[in-house]
């Protein structure tokens, strides 16, 4: 299965992808994790990307698309993938569709994780005291939320129109949210087979 997770920062994309990975045994592809890894290694991509990430801005599409394209060519992604934080712009969504059409493996499901803005902010601020993510500070969090509204939320209509979107209530405990995701995934799987 090919599943995309879309949701604002702090909505639980990473948390839920890890659970779904254990359930479906499909590899996880998080562009945020890949970019943070590149940044930690100090590669030229990482250095360039950090100028955007640290301010809560999107890394330019060509850089992200090259990175994802290379990853998708790896054999482990041949049969399925959980996309976390990608695509984030219409250009990325169209490029992904084209790449998947060439492989003959269209997207099965897009999960939109929703949570209130107060909850999103509270989660990221809680994380900021435990982990050192350069973008988990009040000013950058505000900007990330705005970028989501402006640049990523329009993708929801794109996928809704294609009939692959499922809206998931992301409030409650991680286990409660995961139960809702499982229901959506199982229902899609029963339609596919
Ligand atoms: P990215 O790494 O994707 O970050 P994000 O979208 O800002 O989202 P987060 O990772 O903060 O949140 P999440 O939804 O994964 O939630 P999580 O499970 O961690 O992107 C970072 C940056 O990289 C971007 O700003 C951009 O610059 C760049 N980038 C990445 N992809 C890009 C792309 N495609 N194009 C261009 N640029 C790109 O949960 C958050 C916290 O809450 C955790 O501490 C977790 O433990 C906790 N939590 C989770 N669920 C619950 C729950 N139900 N109850 C209580 N706490 C919970
Ligand atoms: Mg994440």
PDB file of C-alpha atoms and ligand atoms in Angstrom:
ATOM      1  CA  UNK A   1       0.000   0.000   0.000  1.00  0.00           C
ATOM      2  CA  UNK A   2       1.024   3.589  -0.631  1.00  0.00           C
ATOM      3  CA  UNK A   3      -0.273   5.927   2.036  1.00  0.00           C
ATOM      4  CA  UNK A   4       0.283   9.661   2.485  1.00  0.00           C
ATOM      5  CA  UNK A   5      -0.010  11.356   5.888  1.00  0.00           C
ATOM      6  CA  UNK A   6      -0.982  15.011   5.727  1.00  0.00           C
ATOM      7  CA  UNK A   7      -1.405  17.142   8.808  1.00  0.00           C
ATOM      8  CA  UNK A   8      -0.178  20.308  10.449  1.00  0.00           C
ATOM      9  CA  UNK A   9       3.000  20.264  12.528  1.00  0.00           C
ATOM     10  CA  UNK A  10       2.425  18.350  15.755  1.00  0.00           C
ATOM     11  CA  UNK A  11      -0.613  16.466  14.445  1.00  0.00           C
ATOM     12  CA  UNK A  12       1.084  13.103  15.009  1.00  0.00           C
ATOM     13  CA  UNK A  13       2.286  12.108  11.537  1.00  0.00           C
ATOM     14  CA  UNK A  14       5.571  10.645  12.777  1.00  0.00           C
ATOM     15  CA  UNK A  15       3.995   9.038  15.845  1.00  0.00           C
ATOM     16  CA  UNK A  16       1.251   7.331  13.843  1.00  0.00           C
ATOM     17  CA  UNK A  17       3.516   6.294  10.946  1.00  0.00           C
ATOM     18  CA  UNK A  18       5.637   4.298  13.390  1.00  0.00           C
ATOM     19  CA  UNK A  19       2.545   2.461  14.614  1.00  0.00           C
ATOM     20  CA  UNK A  20       1.267   1.813  11.109  1.00  0.00           C
ATOM     21  CA  UNK A  21       4.685   0.563  10.059  1.00  0.00           C
ATOM     22  CA  UNK A  22       4.460  -2.140  12.745  1.00  0.00           C
ATOM     23  CA  UNK A  23       0.924  -3.006  11.619  1.00  0.00           C
ATOM     24  CA  UNK A  24       1.420  -3.065   7.842  1.00  0.00           C
ATOM     25  CA  UNK A  25       5.199  -3.646   7.570  1.00  0.00           C
ATOM     26  CA  UNK A  26       5.540  -0.875   5.022  1.00  0.00           C
ATOM     27  CA  UNK A  27       8.598   1.397   5.143  1.00  0.00           C
ATOM     28  CA  UNK A  28       8.278   4.965   6.388  1.00  0.00           C
ATOM     29  CA  UNK A  29       9.562   7.902   4.358  1.00  0.00           C
ATOM     30  CA  UNK A  30       9.663  11.144   6.322  1.00  0.00           C
ATOM     31  CA  UNK A  31      11.097  14.066   4.373  1.00  0.00           C
ATOM     32  CA  UNK A  32      11.503  15.978   7.653  1.00  0.00           C
ATOM     33  CA  UNK A  33      13.587  13.129   9.158  1.00  0.00           C
ATOM     34  CA  UNK A  34      15.670  12.821   5.967  1.00  0.00           C
ATOM     35  CA  UNK A  35      16.343  16.562   5.914  1.00  0.00           C
ATOM     36  CA  UNK A  36      17.253  16.622   9.628  1.00  0.00           C
ATOM     37  CA  UNK A  37      19.604  13.679   9.010  1.00  0.00           C
ATOM     38  CA  UNK A  38      21.259  15.580   6.121  1.00  0.00           C
ATOM     39  CA  UNK A  39      21.564  18.626   8.363  1.00  0.00           C
ATOM     40  CA  UNK A  40      23.155  16.601  11.191  1.00  0.00           C
ATOM     41  CA  UNK A  41      25.656  15.090   8.749  1.00  0.00           C
ATOM     42  CA  UNK A  42      26.456  18.559   7.399  1.00  0.00           C
ATOM     43  CA  UNK A  43      25.930  17.586   3.744  1.00  0.00           C
ATOM     44  CA  UNK A  44      25.417  20.392   1.227  1.00  0.00           C
ATOM     45  CA  UNK A  45      21.701  19.485   1.041  1.00  0.00           C
ATOM     46  CA  UNK A  46      21.509  19.629   4.841  1.00  0.00           C
ATOM     47  CA  UNK A  47      23.204  23.010   5.029  1.00  0.00           C
ATOM     48  CA  UNK A  48      20.922  24.459   2.390  1.00  0.00           C
ATOM     49  CA  UNK A  49      17.789  22.874   3.859  1.00  0.00           C
ATOM     50  CA  UNK A  50      18.485  24.118   7.378  1.00  0.00           C
ATOM     51  CA  UNK A  51      18.222  27.718   6.183  1.00  0.00           C
ATOM     52  CA  UNK A  52      14.573  26.996   5.437  1.00  0.00           C
ATOM     53  CA  UNK A  53      13.736  24.475   8.163  1.00  0.00           C
ATOM     54  CA  UNK A  54      15.045  26.568  11.035  1.00  0.00           C
ATOM     55  CA  UNK A  55      12.664  29.344  10.016  1.00  0.00           C
ATOM     56  CA  UNK A  56       9.732  27.010   9.460  1.00  0.00           C
ATOM     57  CA  UNK A  57       9.708  27.588   5.697  1.00  0.00           C
ATOM     58  CA  UNK A  58       9.366  24.807   3.143  1.00  0.00           C
ATOM     59  CA  UNK A  59      12.539  23.554   1.527  1.00  0.00           C
ATOM     60  CA  UNK A  60      12.305  24.290  -2.249  1.00  0.00           C
ATOM     61  CA  UNK A  61      10.459  21.650  -4.283  1.00  0.00           C
ATOM     62  CA  UNK A  62      13.374  20.657  -6.575  1.00  0.00           C
ATOM     63  CA  UNK A  63      15.575  19.734  -3.590  1.00  0.00           C
ATOM     64  CA  UNK A  64      12.833  17.708  -1.933  1.00  0.00           C
ATOM     65  CA  UNK A  65      11.822  15.992  -5.166  1.00  0.00           C
ATOM     66  CA  UNK A  66      15.383  14.909  -5.954  1.00  0.00           C
ATOM     67  CA  UNK A  67      15.776  13.524  -2.441  1.00  0.00           C
ATOM     68  CA  UNK A  68      12.463  11.610  -2.540  1.00  0.00           C
ATOM     69  CA  UNK A  69      13.096  10.368  -6.090  1.00  0.00           C
ATOM     70  CA  UNK A  70      16.378   8.782  -5.010  1.00  0.00           C
ATOM     71  CA  UNK A  71      14.763   7.180  -1.984  1.00  0.00           C
ATOM     72  CA  UNK A  72      11.825   5.757  -3.936  1.00  0.00           C
ATOM     73  CA  UNK A  73      14.219   3.976  -6.273  1.00  0.00           C
ATOM     74  CA  UNK A  74      15.525   1.911  -3.369  1.00  0.00           C
ATOM     75  CA  UNK A  75      14.179  -1.667  -3.494  1.00  0.00           C
ATOM     76  CA  UNK A  76      12.582  -1.497  -0.036  1.00  0.00           C
ATOM     77  CA  UNK A  77      10.078   1.059  -1.364  1.00  0.00           C
ATOM     78  CA  UNK A  78       9.049  -1.038  -4.368  1.00  0.00           C
ATOM     79  CA  UNK A  79       5.915  -2.484  -2.751  1.00  0.00           C
ATOM     80  CA  UNK A  80       4.736   0.269  -0.451  1.00  0.00           C
ATOM     81  CA  UNK A  81       5.495   3.398   1.469  1.00  0.00           C
ATOM     82  CA  UNK A  82       4.141   5.563   4.262  1.00  0.00           C
ATOM     83  CA  UNK A  83       4.821   9.132   3.185  1.00  0.00           C
ATOM     84  CA  UNK A  84       5.161  11.415   6.211  1.00  0.00           C
ATOM     85  CA  UNK A  85       5.266  15.157   5.511  1.00  0.00           C
ATOM     86  CA  UNK A  86       5.436  14.653   1.757  1.00  0.00           C
ATOM     87  CA  UNK A  87       3.922  15.898  -0.512  1.00  0.00           C
ATOM     88  CA  UNK A  88       3.495  19.368   0.966  1.00  0.00           C
ATOM     89  CA  UNK A  89       2.855  21.464  -2.150  1.00  0.00           C
ATOM     90  CA  UNK A  90       0.763  20.914  -5.276  1.00  0.00           C
ATOM     91  CA  UNK A  91       3.948  20.664  -7.313  1.00  0.00           C
ATOM     92  CA  UNK A  92       5.188  17.857  -5.053  1.00  0.00           C
ATOM     93  CA  UNK A  93       1.807  16.084  -5.240  1.00  0.00           C
ATOM     94  CA  UNK A  94       1.803  16.185  -9.034  1.00  0.00           C
ATOM     95  CA  UNK A  95       5.402  14.970  -9.219  1.00  0.00           C
ATOM     96  CA  UNK A  96       4.581  12.088  -6.876  1.00  0.00           C
ATOM     97  CA  UNK A  97       1.565  11.128  -8.989  1.00  0.00           C
ATOM     98  CA  UNK A  98       3.715  11.090 -12.112  1.00  0.00           C
ATOM     99  CA  UNK A  99       6.426   8.991 -10.491  1.00  0.00           C
ATOM    100  CA  UNK A 100       3.869   6.501  -9.166  1.00  0.00           C
ATOM    101  CA  UNK A 101       2.011   6.359 -12.489  1.00  0.00           C
ATOM    102  CA  UNK A 102       5.284   5.370 -14.185  1.00  0.00           C
ATOM    103  CA  UNK A 103       5.653   2.523 -11.690  1.00  0.00           C
ATOM    104  CA  UNK A 104       2.010   1.548 -12.106  1.00  0.00           C
ATOM    105  CA  UNK A 105       1.385   1.894  -8.353  1.00  0.00           C
ATOM    106  CA  UNK A 106      -1.037   4.765  -7.639  1.00  0.00           C
ATOM    107  CA  UNK A 107      -1.684   6.089  -4.129  1.00  0.00           C
ATOM    108  CA  UNK A 108      -4.142   4.018  -2.116  1.00  0.00           C
ATOM    109  CA  UNK A 109      -4.996   6.391   0.687  1.00  0.00           C
ATOM    110  CA  UNK A 110      -4.338   9.880   2.025  1.00  0.00           C
ATOM    111  CA  UNK A 111      -4.872  10.311   5.755  1.00  0.00           C
ATOM    112  CA  UNK A 112      -5.505  13.842   6.972  1.00  0.00           C
ATOM    113  CA  UNK A 113      -4.710  14.181  10.680  1.00  0.00           C
ATOM    114  CA  UNK A 114      -6.637  16.985  12.364  1.00  0.00           C
ATOM    115  CA  UNK A 115      -6.164  18.538  15.783  1.00  0.00           C
ATOM    116  CA  UNK A 116      -6.941  21.889  17.365  1.00  0.00           C
ATOM    117  CA  UNK A 117      -4.293  24.576  17.099  1.00  0.00           C
ATOM    118  CA  UNK A 118      -3.990  24.801  20.912  1.00  0.00           C
ATOM    119  CA  UNK A 119      -3.257  21.071  21.077  1.00  0.00           C
ATOM    120  CA  UNK A 120      -0.700  21.260  18.232  1.00  0.00           C
ATOM    121  CA  UNK A 121       1.170  24.094  19.910  1.00  0.00           C
ATOM    122  CA  UNK A 122       1.081  22.366  23.316  1.00  0.00           C
ATOM    123  CA  UNK A 123       2.529  19.156  21.836  1.00  0.00           C
ATOM    124  CA  UNK A 124       5.384  20.951  20.083  1.00  0.00           C
ATOM    125  CA  UNK A 125       6.234  23.004  23.146  1.00  0.00           C
ATOM    126  CA  UNK A 126       6.262  19.844  25.269  1.00  0.00           C
ATOM    127  CA  UNK A 127       8.599  18.233  22.756  1.00  0.00           C
ATOM    128  CA  UNK A 128      10.882  21.263  22.753  1.00  0.00           C
ATOM    129  CA  UNK A 129      11.843  20.624  26.359  1.00  0.00           C
ATOM    130  CA  UNK A 130      12.611  16.942  25.672  1.00  0.00           C
ATOM    131  CA  UNK A 131      14.218  17.080  22.214  1.00  0.00           C
ATOM    132  CA  UNK A 132      16.241  19.811  20.582  1.00  0.00           C
ATOM    133  CA  UNK A 133      14.425  20.512  17.349  1.00  0.00           C
ATOM    134  CA  UNK A 134      15.503  23.902  16.069  1.00  0.00           C
ATOM    135  CA  UNK A 135      11.986  24.638  14.784  1.00  0.00           C
ATOM    136  CA  UNK A 136      10.099  23.878  18.028  1.00  0.00           C
ATOM    137  CA  UNK A 137      10.015  27.429  19.401  1.00  0.00           C
ATOM    138  CA  UNK A 138       6.924  29.652  19.620  1.00  0.00           C
ATOM    139  CA  UNK A 139       7.813  31.943  16.704  1.00  0.00           C
ATOM    140  CA  UNK A 140       8.767  29.162  14.286  1.00  0.00           C
ATOM    141  CA  UNK A 141       5.799  27.029  15.334  1.00  0.00           C
ATOM    142  CA  UNK A 142       3.487  29.925  14.387  1.00  0.00           C
ATOM    143  CA  UNK A 143       5.145  30.186  11.013  1.00  0.00           C
ATOM    144  CA  UNK A 144       4.973  26.417  10.377  1.00  0.00           C
ATOM    145  CA  UNK A 145       1.228  26.467  11.096  1.00  0.00           C
ATOM    146  CA  UNK A 146       0.758  29.346   8.652  1.00  0.00           C
ATOM    147  CA  UNK A 147       2.827  27.602   5.955  1.00  0.00           C
ATOM    148  CA  UNK A 148       0.657  24.505   6.424  1.00  0.00           C
ATOM    149  CA  UNK A 149      -2.524  26.523   5.932  1.00  0.00           C
ATOM    150  CA  UNK A 150      -1.200  28.378   2.897  1.00  0.00           C
ATOM    151  CA  UNK A 151       0.800  25.757   1.027  1.00  0.00           C
ATOM    152  CA  UNK A 152      -0.201  22.280   2.182  1.00  0.00           C
ATOM    153  CA  UNK A 153      -3.915  22.455   3.085  1.00  0.00           C
ATOM    154  CA  UNK A 154      -4.838  23.028  -0.619  1.00  0.00           C
ATOM    155  CA  UNK A 155      -3.667  19.450  -1.271  1.00  0.00           C
ATOM    156  CA  UNK A 156      -6.627  18.173   0.710  1.00  0.00           C
ATOM    157  CA  UNK A 157      -9.069  19.208  -2.015  1.00  0.00           C
ATOM    158  CA  UNK A 158      -6.772  17.713  -4.635  1.00  0.00           C
ATOM    159  CA  UNK A 159      -6.956  14.315  -2.922  1.00  0.00           C
ATOM    160  CA  UNK A 160     -10.607  14.613  -1.851  1.00  0.00           C
ATOM    161  CA  UNK A 161     -11.535  15.130  -5.491  1.00  0.00           C
ATOM    162  CA  UNK A 162      -9.743  11.885  -6.345  1.00  0.00           C
ATOM    163  CA  UNK A 163     -11.636   9.985  -3.654  1.00  0.00           C
ATOM    164  CA  UNK A 164      -8.578   8.862  -1.693  1.00  0.00           C
ATOM    165  CA  UNK A 165      -8.833  11.210   1.308  1.00  0.00           C
ATOM    166  CA  UNK A 166      -9.829  10.010   4.783  1.00  0.00           C
ATOM    167  CA  UNK A 167     -10.088  12.555   7.600  1.00  0.00           C
ATOM    168  CA  UNK A 168      -8.792  11.324  10.950  1.00  0.00           C
ATOM    169  CA  UNK A 169      -9.535  12.994  14.262  1.00  0.00           C
ATOM    170  CA  UNK A 170      -6.043  13.409  15.727  1.00  0.00           C
ATOM    171  CA  UNK A 171      -7.225  14.452  19.191  1.00  0.00           C
ATOM    172  CA  UNK A 172      -7.021  12.031  22.114  1.00  0.00           C
ATOM    173  CA  UNK A 173      -4.282   9.575  23.024  1.00  0.00           C
ATOM    174  CA  UNK A 174      -1.940   8.147  20.365  1.00  0.00           C
ATOM    175  CA  UNK A 175      -3.686   4.767  20.814  1.00  0.00           C
ATOM    176  CA  UNK A 176      -7.121   6.278  20.219  1.00  0.00           C
ATOM    177  CA  UNK A 177      -5.881   8.033  17.081  1.00  0.00           C
ATOM    178  CA  UNK A 178      -4.258   4.839  15.849  1.00  0.00           C
ATOM    179  CA  UNK A 179      -7.537   2.905  16.204  1.00  0.00           C
ATOM    180  CA  UNK A 180      -9.184   5.441  13.877  1.00  0.00           C
ATOM    181  CA  UNK A 181      -6.344   5.101  11.376  1.00  0.00           C
ATOM    182  CA  UNK A 182      -6.590   1.316  11.469  1.00  0.00           C
ATOM    183  CA  UNK A 183     -10.302   1.503  10.699  1.00  0.00           C
ATOM    184  CA  UNK A 184      -9.653   3.759   7.668  1.00  0.00           C
ATOM    185  CA  UNK A 185      -6.782   1.568   6.424  1.00  0.00           C
ATOM    186  CA  UNK A 186      -8.710  -1.686   6.878  1.00  0.00           C
ATOM    187  CA  UNK A 187     -11.700  -0.260   5.054  1.00  0.00           C
ATOM    188  CA  UNK A 188      -9.516   0.828   2.131  1.00  0.00           C
ATOM    189  CA  UNK A 189      -7.786  -2.565   2.070  1.00  0.00           C
ATOM    190  CA  UNK A 190     -11.100  -4.397   1.913  1.00  0.00           C
ATOM    191  CA  UNK A 191     -12.076  -2.264  -1.103  1.00  0.00           C
ATOM    192  CA  UNK A 192      -8.752  -2.934  -2.870  1.00  0.00           C
ATOM    193  CA  UNK A 193      -8.806  -6.715  -2.520  1.00  0.00           C
TER     194      UNK A 193
HETATM  195  P1  LIG B   1       8.520  17.752   9.472  1.00  0.00           P
HETATM  196  O1  LIG B   1       9.614  17.025  10.108  1.00  0.00           O
HETATM  197  O2  LIG B   1       7.623  17.042   8.551  1.00  0.00           O
HETATM  198  O3  LIG B   1       7.724  18.457  10.639  1.00  0.00           O
HETATM  199  P2  LIG B   1       6.236  19.000  10.827  1.00  0.00           P
HETATM  200  O4  LIG B   1       5.318  18.806   9.691  1.00  0.00           O
HETATM  201  O5  LIG B   1       6.428  20.389  11.286  1.00  0.00           O
HETATM  202  O6  LIG B   1       5.634  18.071  11.880  1.00  0.00           O
HETATM  203  P3  LIG B   1       6.233  17.429  13.183  1.00  0.00           P
HETATM  204  O7  LIG B   1       7.256  16.413  12.829  1.00  0.00           O
HETATM  205  O8  LIG B   1       6.605  18.489  14.151  1.00  0.00           O
HETATM  206  O9  LIG B   1       4.905  16.791  13.745  1.00  0.00           O
HETATM  207  P4  LIG B   1       4.220  15.401  13.414  1.00  0.00           P
HETATM  208  O10 LIG B   1       2.926  15.640  12.722  1.00  0.00           O
HETATM  209  O11 LIG B   1       5.165  14.417  12.818  1.00  0.00           O
HETATM  210  O12 LIG B   1       3.859  14.974  14.879  1.00  0.00           O
HETATM  211  P5  LIG B   1       4.682  14.029  15.885  1.00  0.00           P
HETATM  212  O13 LIG B   1       4.243  12.632  15.719  1.00  0.00           O
HETATM  213  O14 LIG B   1       6.120  14.347  15.825  1.00  0.00           O
HETATM  214  O15 LIG B   1       9.115  19.021   8.689  1.00  0.00           O
HETATM  215  C1  LIG B   1      10.085  19.865   9.302  1.00  0.00           C
HETATM  216  C2  LIG B   1      10.584  20.874   8.283  1.00  0.00           C
HETATM  217  O16 LIG B   1      11.274  20.188   7.219  1.00  0.00           O
HETATM  218  C3  LIG B   1       9.500  21.686   7.555  1.00  0.00           C
HETATM  219  O17 LIG B   1       9.123  22.819   8.281  1.00  0.00           O
HETATM  220  C4  LIG B   1      10.223  22.045   6.255  1.00  0.00           C
HETATM  221  O18 LIG B   1      11.134  23.091   6.456  1.00  0.00           O
HETATM  222  C5  LIG B   1      11.016  20.778   5.957  1.00  0.00           C
HETATM  223  N1  LIG B   1      10.270  19.820   5.138  1.00  0.00           N
HETATM  224  C6  LIG B   1       9.884  18.559   5.491  1.00  0.00           C
HETATM  225  N2  LIG B   1       9.224  17.966   4.489  1.00  0.00           N
HETATM  226  C7  LIG B   1       9.180  18.858   3.474  1.00  0.00           C
HETATM  227  C8  LIG B   1       8.615  18.832   2.175  1.00  0.00           C
HETATM  228  N3  LIG B   1       7.944  17.758   1.718  1.00  0.00           N
HETATM  229  N4  LIG B   1       8.751  19.944   1.405  1.00  0.00           N
HETATM  230  C9  LIG B   1       9.423  21.033   1.833  1.00  0.00           C
HETATM  231  N5  LIG B   1       9.984  21.122   3.064  1.00  0.00           N
HETATM  232  C10 LIG B   1       9.856  20.045   3.873  1.00  0.00           C
HETATM  233  O19 LIG B   1       4.076  14.566  17.263  1.00  0.00           O
HETATM  234  C11 LIG B   1       4.460  15.822  17.788  1.00  0.00           C
HETATM  235  C12 LIG B   1       4.682  15.694  19.306  1.00  0.00           C
HETATM  236  O20 LIG B   1       3.449  15.384  19.913  1.00  0.00           O
HETATM  237  C13 LIG B   1       5.645  14.560  19.685  1.00  0.00           C
HETATM  238  O21 LIG B   1       6.379  14.947  20.814  1.00  0.00           O
HETATM  239  C14 LIG B   1       4.693  13.392  20.015  1.00  0.00           C
HETATM  240  O22 LIG B   1       5.245  12.516  20.945  1.00  0.00           O
HETATM  241  C15 LIG B   1       3.482  14.118  20.559  1.00  0.00           C
HETATM  242  N6  LIG B   1       2.206  13.445  20.220  1.00  0.00           N
HETATM  243  C16 LIG B   1       1.882  12.802  19.070  1.00  0.00           C
HETATM  244  N7  LIG B   1       0.608  12.345  19.102  1.00  0.00           N
HETATM  245  C17 LIG B   1       0.108  12.731  20.315  1.00  0.00           C
HETATM  246  C18 LIG B   1      -1.163  12.550  20.957  1.00  0.00           C
HETATM  247  N8  LIG B   1      -2.174  11.898  20.350  1.00  0.00           N
HETATM  248  N9  LIG B   1      -1.322  13.071  22.194  1.00  0.00           N
HETATM  249  C19 LIG B   1      -0.302  13.737  22.810  1.00  0.00           C
HETATM  250  N10 LIG B   1       0.920  13.923  22.278  1.00  0.00           N
HETATM  251  C20 LIG B   1       1.129  13.426  21.031  1.00  0.00           C
HETATM  252 MG1  LIG B   2       7.140  14.536  12.055  1.00  0.00          MG
END
